[in-house]
Coordinates of C-alpha atoms and ligand atoms in Angstrom, one line a residue:
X1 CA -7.0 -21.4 -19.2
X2 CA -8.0 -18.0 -21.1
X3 CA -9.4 -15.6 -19.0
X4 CA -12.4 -15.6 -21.2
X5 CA -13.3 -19.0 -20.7
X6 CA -14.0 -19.1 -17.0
X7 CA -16.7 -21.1 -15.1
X8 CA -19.6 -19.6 -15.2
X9 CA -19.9 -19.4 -11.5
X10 CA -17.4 -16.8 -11.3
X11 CA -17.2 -13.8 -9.6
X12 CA -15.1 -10.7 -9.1
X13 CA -14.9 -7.1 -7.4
X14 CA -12.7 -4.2 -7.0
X15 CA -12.8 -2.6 -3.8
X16 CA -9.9 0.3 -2.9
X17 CA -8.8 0.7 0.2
X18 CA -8.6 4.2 1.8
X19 CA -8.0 7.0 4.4
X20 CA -5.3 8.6 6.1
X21 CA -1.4 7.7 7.0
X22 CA -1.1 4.8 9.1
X23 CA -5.0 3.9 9.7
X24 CA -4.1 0.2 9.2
X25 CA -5.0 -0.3 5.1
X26 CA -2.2 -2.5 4.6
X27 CA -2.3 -4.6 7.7
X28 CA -5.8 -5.1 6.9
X29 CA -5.2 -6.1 3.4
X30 CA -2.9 -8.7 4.7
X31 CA -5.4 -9.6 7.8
X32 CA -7.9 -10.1 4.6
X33 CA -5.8 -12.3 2.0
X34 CA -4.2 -14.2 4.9
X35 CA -0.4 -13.5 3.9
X36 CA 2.0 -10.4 4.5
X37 CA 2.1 -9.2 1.0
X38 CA 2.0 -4.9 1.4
X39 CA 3.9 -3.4 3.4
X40 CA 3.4 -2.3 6.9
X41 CA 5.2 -0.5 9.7
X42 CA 4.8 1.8 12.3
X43 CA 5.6 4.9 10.6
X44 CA 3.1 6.9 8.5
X45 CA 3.5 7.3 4.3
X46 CA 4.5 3.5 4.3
X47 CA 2.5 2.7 1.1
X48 CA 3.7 5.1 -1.8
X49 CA 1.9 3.3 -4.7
X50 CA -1.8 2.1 -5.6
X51 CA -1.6 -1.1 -6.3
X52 CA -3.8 -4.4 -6.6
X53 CA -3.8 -7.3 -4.0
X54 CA -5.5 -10.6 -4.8
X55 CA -7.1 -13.7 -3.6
X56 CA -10.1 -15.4 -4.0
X57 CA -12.8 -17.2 -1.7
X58 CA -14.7 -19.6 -3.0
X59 CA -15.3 -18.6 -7.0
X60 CA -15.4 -15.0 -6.3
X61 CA -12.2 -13.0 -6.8
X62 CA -11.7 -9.7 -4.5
X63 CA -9.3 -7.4 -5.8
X64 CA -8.2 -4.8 -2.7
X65 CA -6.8 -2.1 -4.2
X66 CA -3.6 -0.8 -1.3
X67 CA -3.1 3.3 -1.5
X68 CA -0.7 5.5 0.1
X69 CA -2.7 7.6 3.0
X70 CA -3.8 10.6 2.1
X71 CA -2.2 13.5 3.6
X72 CA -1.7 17.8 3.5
X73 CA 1.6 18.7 2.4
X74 CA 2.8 21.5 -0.5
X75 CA 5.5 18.7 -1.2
X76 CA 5.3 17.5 -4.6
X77 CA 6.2 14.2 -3.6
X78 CA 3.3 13.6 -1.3
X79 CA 1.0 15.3 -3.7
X80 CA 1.9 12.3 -6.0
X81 CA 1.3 9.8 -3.0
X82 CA -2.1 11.9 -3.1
X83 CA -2.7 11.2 -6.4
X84 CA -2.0 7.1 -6.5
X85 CA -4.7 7.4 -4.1
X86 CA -7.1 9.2 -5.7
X87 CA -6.5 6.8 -8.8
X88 CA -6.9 3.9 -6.7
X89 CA -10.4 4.7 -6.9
X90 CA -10.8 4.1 -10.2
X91 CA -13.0 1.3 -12.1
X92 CA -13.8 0.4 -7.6
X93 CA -16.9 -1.4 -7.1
X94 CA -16.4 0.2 -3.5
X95 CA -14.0 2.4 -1.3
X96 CA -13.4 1.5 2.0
X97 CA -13.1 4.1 3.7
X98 CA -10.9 3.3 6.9
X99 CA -11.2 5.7 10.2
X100 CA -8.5 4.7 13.2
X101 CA -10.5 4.6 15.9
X102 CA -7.7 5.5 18.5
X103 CA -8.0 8.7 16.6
X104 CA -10.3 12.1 16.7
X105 CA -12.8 10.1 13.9
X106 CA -15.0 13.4 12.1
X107 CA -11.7 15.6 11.8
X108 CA -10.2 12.4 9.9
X109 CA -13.5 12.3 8.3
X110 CA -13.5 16.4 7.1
X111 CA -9.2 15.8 5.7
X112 CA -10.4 13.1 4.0
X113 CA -13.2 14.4 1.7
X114 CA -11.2 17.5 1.5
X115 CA -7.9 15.6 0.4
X116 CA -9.9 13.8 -2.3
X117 CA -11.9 16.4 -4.1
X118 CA -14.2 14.3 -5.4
X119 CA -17.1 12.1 -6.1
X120 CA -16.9 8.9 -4.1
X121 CA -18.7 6.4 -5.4
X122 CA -20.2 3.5 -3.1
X123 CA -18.6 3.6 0.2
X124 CA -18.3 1.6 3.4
X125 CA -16.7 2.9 6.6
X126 CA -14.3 0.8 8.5
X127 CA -13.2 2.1 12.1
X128 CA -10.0 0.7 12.2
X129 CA -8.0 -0.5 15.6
X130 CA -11.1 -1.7 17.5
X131 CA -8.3 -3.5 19.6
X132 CA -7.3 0.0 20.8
X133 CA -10.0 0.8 22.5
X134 CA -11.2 -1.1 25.9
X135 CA -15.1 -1.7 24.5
X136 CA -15.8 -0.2 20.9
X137 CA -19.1 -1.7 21.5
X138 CA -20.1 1.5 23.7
X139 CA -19.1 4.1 21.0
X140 CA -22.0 5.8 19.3
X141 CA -20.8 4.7 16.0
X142 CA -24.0 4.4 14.6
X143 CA -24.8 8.3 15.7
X144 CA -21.2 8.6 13.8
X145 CA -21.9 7.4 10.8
X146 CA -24.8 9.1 10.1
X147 CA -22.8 12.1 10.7
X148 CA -20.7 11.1 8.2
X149 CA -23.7 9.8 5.6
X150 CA -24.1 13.8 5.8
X151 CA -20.8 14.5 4.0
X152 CA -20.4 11.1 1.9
X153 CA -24.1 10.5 0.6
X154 CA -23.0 7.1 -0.9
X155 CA -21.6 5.7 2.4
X156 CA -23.8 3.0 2.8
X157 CA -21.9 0.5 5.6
X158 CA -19.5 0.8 8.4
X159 CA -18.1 -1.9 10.0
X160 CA -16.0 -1.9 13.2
X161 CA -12.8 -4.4 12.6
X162 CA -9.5 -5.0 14.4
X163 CA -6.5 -6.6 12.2
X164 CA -4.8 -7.7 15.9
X165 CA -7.6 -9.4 16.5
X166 CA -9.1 -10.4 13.5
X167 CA -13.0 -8.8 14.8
X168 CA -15.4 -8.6 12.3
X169 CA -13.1 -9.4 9.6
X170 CA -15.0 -12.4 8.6
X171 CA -18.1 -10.2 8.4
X172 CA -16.4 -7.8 5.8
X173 CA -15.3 -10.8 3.8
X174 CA -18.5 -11.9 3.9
X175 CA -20.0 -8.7 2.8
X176 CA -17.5 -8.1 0.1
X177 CA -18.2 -11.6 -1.5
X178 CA -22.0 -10.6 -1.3
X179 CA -21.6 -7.9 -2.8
X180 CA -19.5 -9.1 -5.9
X181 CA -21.0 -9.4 -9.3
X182 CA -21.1 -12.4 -11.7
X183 CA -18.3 -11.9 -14.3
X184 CA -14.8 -13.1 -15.4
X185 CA -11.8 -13.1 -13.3
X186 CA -9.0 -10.5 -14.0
X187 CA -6.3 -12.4 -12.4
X188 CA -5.1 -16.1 -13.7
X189 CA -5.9 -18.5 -10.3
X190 CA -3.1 -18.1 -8.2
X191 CA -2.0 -14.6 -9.2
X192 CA -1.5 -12.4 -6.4
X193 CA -1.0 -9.0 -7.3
X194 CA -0.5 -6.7 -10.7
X195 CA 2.9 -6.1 -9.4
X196 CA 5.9 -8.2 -10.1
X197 CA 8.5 -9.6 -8.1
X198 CA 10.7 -6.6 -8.3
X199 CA 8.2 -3.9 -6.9
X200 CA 7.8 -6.5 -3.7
X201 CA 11.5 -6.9 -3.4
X202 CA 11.9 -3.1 -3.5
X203 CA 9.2 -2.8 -0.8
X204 CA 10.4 -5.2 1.3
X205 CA 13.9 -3.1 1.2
X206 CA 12.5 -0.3 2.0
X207 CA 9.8 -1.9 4.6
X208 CA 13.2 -2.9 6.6
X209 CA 14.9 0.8 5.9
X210 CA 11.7 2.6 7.0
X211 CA 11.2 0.3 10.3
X212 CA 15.5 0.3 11.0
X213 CA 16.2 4.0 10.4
X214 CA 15.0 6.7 12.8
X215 CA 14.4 10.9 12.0
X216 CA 13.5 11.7 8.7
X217 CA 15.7 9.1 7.1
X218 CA 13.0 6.6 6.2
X219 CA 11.1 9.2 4.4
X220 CA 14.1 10.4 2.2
X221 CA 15.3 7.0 1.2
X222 CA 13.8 5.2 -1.7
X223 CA 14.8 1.8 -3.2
X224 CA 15.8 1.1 -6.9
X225 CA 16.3 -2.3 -8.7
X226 CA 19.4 -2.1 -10.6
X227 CA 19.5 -6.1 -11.3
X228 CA 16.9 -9.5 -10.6
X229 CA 17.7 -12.3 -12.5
X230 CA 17.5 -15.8 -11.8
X231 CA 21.1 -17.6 -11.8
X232 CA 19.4 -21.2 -11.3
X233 CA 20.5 -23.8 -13.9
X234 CA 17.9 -26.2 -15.7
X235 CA 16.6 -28.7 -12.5
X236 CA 18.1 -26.4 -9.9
X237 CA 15.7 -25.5 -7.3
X238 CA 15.3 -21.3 -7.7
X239 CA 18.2 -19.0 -7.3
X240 CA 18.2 -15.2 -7.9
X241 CA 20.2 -12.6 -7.7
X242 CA 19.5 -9.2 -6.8
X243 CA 21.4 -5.8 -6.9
X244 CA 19.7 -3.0 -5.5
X245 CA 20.1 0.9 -4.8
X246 CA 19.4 2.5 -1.7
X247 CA 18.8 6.3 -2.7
X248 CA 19.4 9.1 0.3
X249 CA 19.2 12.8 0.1
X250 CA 22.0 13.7 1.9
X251 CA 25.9 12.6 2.4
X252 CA 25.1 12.2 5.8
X253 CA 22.3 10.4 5.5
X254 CA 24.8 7.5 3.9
X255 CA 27.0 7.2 6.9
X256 CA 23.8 6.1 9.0
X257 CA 22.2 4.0 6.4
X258 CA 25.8 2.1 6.1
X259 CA 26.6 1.9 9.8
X260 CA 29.3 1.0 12.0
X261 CA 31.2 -1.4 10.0
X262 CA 28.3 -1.6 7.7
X263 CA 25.8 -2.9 10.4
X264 CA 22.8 -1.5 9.5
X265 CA 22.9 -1.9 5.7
X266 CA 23.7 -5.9 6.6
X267 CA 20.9 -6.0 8.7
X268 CA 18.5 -4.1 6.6
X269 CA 19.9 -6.4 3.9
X270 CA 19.4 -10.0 6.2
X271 CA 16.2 -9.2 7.3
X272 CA 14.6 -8.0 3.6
X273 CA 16.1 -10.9 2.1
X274 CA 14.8 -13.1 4.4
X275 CA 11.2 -11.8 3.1
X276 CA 12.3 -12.0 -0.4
X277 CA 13.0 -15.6 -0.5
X278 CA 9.5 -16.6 1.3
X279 CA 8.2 -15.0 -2.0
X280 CA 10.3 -16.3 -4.7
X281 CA 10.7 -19.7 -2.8
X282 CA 13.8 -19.8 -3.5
X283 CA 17.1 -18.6 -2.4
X284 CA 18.1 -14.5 -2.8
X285 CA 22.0 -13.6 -3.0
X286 CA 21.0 -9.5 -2.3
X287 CA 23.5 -7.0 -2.8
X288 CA 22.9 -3.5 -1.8
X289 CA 24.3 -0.2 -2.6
X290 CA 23.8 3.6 -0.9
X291 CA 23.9 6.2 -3.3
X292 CA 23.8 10.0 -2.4
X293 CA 20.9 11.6 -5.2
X294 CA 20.0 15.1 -3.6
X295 CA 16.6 15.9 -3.3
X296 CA 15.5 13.0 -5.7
X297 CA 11.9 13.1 -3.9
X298 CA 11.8 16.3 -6.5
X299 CA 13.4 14.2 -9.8
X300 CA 10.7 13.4 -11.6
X301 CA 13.0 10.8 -13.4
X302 CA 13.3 9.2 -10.1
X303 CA 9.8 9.6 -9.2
X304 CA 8.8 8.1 -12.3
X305 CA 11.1 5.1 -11.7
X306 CA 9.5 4.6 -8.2
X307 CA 6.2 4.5 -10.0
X308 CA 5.2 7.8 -9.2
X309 CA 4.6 9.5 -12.4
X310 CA 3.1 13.4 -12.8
X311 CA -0.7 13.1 -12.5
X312 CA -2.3 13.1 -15.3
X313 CA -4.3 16.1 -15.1
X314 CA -1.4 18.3 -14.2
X315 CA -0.2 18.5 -17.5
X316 CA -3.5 20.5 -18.4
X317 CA -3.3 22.0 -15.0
X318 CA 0.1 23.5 -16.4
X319 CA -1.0 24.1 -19.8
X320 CA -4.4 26.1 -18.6
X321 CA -2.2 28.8 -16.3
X322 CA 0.1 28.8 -19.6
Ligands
LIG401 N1 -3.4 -2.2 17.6 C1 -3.6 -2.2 16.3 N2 -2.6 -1.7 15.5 C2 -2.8 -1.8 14.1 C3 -4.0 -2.3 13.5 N3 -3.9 -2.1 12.2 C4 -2.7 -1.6 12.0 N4 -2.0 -1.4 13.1 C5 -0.7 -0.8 13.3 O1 -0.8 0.6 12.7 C6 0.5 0.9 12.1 C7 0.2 1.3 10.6 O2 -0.4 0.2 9.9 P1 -0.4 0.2 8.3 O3 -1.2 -1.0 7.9 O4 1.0 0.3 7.8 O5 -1.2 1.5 8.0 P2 -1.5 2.2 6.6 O6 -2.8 2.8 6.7 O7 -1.3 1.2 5.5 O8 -0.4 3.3 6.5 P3 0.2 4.1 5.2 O9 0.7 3.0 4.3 O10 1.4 4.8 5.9 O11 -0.8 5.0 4.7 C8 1.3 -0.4 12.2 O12 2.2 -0.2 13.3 C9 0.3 -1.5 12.4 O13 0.9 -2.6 13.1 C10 -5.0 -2.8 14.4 O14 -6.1 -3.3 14.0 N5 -4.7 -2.7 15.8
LIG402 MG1 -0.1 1.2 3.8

């Protein structure tokens, strides 16, 4: 079918998904579209790129846009995670705009609009982690939000949701579809994401890295493709194989992500392959390598490679102190 000639019924919106570190964006996301496609763990700066997650109800498609949290830091690394964000707002029908409500919820509020440094279009609050607290139904959240309304004039909705227990999800869902437009699909029926198998093999990688490795080490490992292909012959059911880099800063760092007798790399290995294979529905033969690349969170080769290219506007940034 070409994506031009669609019923006519159709429907679609784009709605990016947003706040700080570890509010619960991506375990929403996957509360939402009913399967474990973004990553999620208990450490903050899981998600490092924007990118698109997709399903449909009924004829109307909802495109939830996943972003890294946005956070302070000088680092230019996380300014990059800042800036997938901030482009994960762009062509949104509306941001949701998630607050963790086991948290302090204005100063979240006040890092937030700071962070992002600009215009927010239509917005809808979500106080996230309703399950955290004994009865969210006796927090002034109404009082809240207006508070809020003051500092994000185009906040227009909050909802109060839980991804443990699935509260008010339905509502958003609801609210979403009702507030999509009628237009053509983006995404051929079935399509999940704008991503491609490799980005979610690489995230399930480092998904198992970040939740296996204690200290600072998740946060100075990334994950690098060298090889997916599929080895299956003609009427074979699917068979890939997959080589893949484990990046660390330091020597040290190599030691631990091997372990004794390799431990932790075969378990990091088992249990992210294990994830693979439930998406390519087939089966995975994962090989994986630990390579020392000092300070690559600064390379902008690697950077790039980990889809985290300079912003845009920095070039004129440059060019204007120039
Ligand atoms: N109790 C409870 N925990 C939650 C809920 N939503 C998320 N979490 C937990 O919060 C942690 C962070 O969740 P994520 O979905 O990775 O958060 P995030 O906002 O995507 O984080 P970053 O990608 O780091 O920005 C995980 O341990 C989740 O299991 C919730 O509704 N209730
Ligand atoms: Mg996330």
């Amino acid at each position: 079918m070409l994506l031009t000639d669609q019923h006519p019924h159709n429907k679609s919106i784009m709605v990016s998904v947003l706040g700080a570190p570890n509010v619960g964006k991506s375990s929403m996301i996957n509360y939402l579209m009913g399967m474990d496609l973004t990553v999620v763990t208990k450490k903050p700066q899981t998600t490092r790129n924007k990118f698109h997650c997709v399903f449909t109800v009924d004829r109307t498609e909802i495109v939830l846009v996943d972003t890294p949290g946005v956070h302070k830091s000088n680092m230019e690394f996380n300014k990059r995670l800042n800036e997938q964000a901030k482009e994960g707002t762009e062509g949104a029908d509306i941001n949701l705009l998630l607050i963790d409500l086991s948290r302090e919820i204005l100063p979240q509020v006040k890092d937030f609009i700071e962070l992002m440094d600009m215009e927010l279009g239509r917005t809808w609050v979500i106080f996230s982690k309703a399950d955290r607290i004994e009865d969210a139904t006796k927090l002034p959240l109404a009082e809240v939000f207006a508070k809020i309304q003051e500092v994000i004039p185009a906040a227009d909705k909050f909802f109060v949701v839980s991804s443990k227990t699935g509260d008010n999800m339905h509502e958003l869902t609801g609210a979403i579809c009702d507030a999509a437009l009628p237009g053509p699909h983006l995404y051929l029926d079935g399509s999940v994401s704008n991503k491609n198998e490799r980005f979610f093999a690489c995230e399930y990688i480092r998904e198992q890295a970040f939740q296996l490795l204690k200290d600072e080490i998740p946060y100075e490992v990334a994950v690098l493709i060298d090889e997916f292909k599929d080895v299956s012959k003609k009427d074979e059911d699917r068979q890939s194989h997959i080589s893949a880099s484990i990046l660390v800063n330091r020597p040290s760092q190599r030691g631990i992500v091997v372990g004794s007798k390799g431990a932790m790399i075969k378990e990091i290995g088992t249990r992210s392959r294990h994830k693979i294979e439930a998406m390519t529905g087939g089966k995975v033969h994962l090989n994986l390598h630990v390579k020392v690349s000092p300070k690559w969170f600064k390379n902008n080769f690697v950077l790039e490679e980990i889809g985290l290219p300079r912003a845009v506007n920095s070039a004129r940034v440059w060019r204007n102190k120039g």
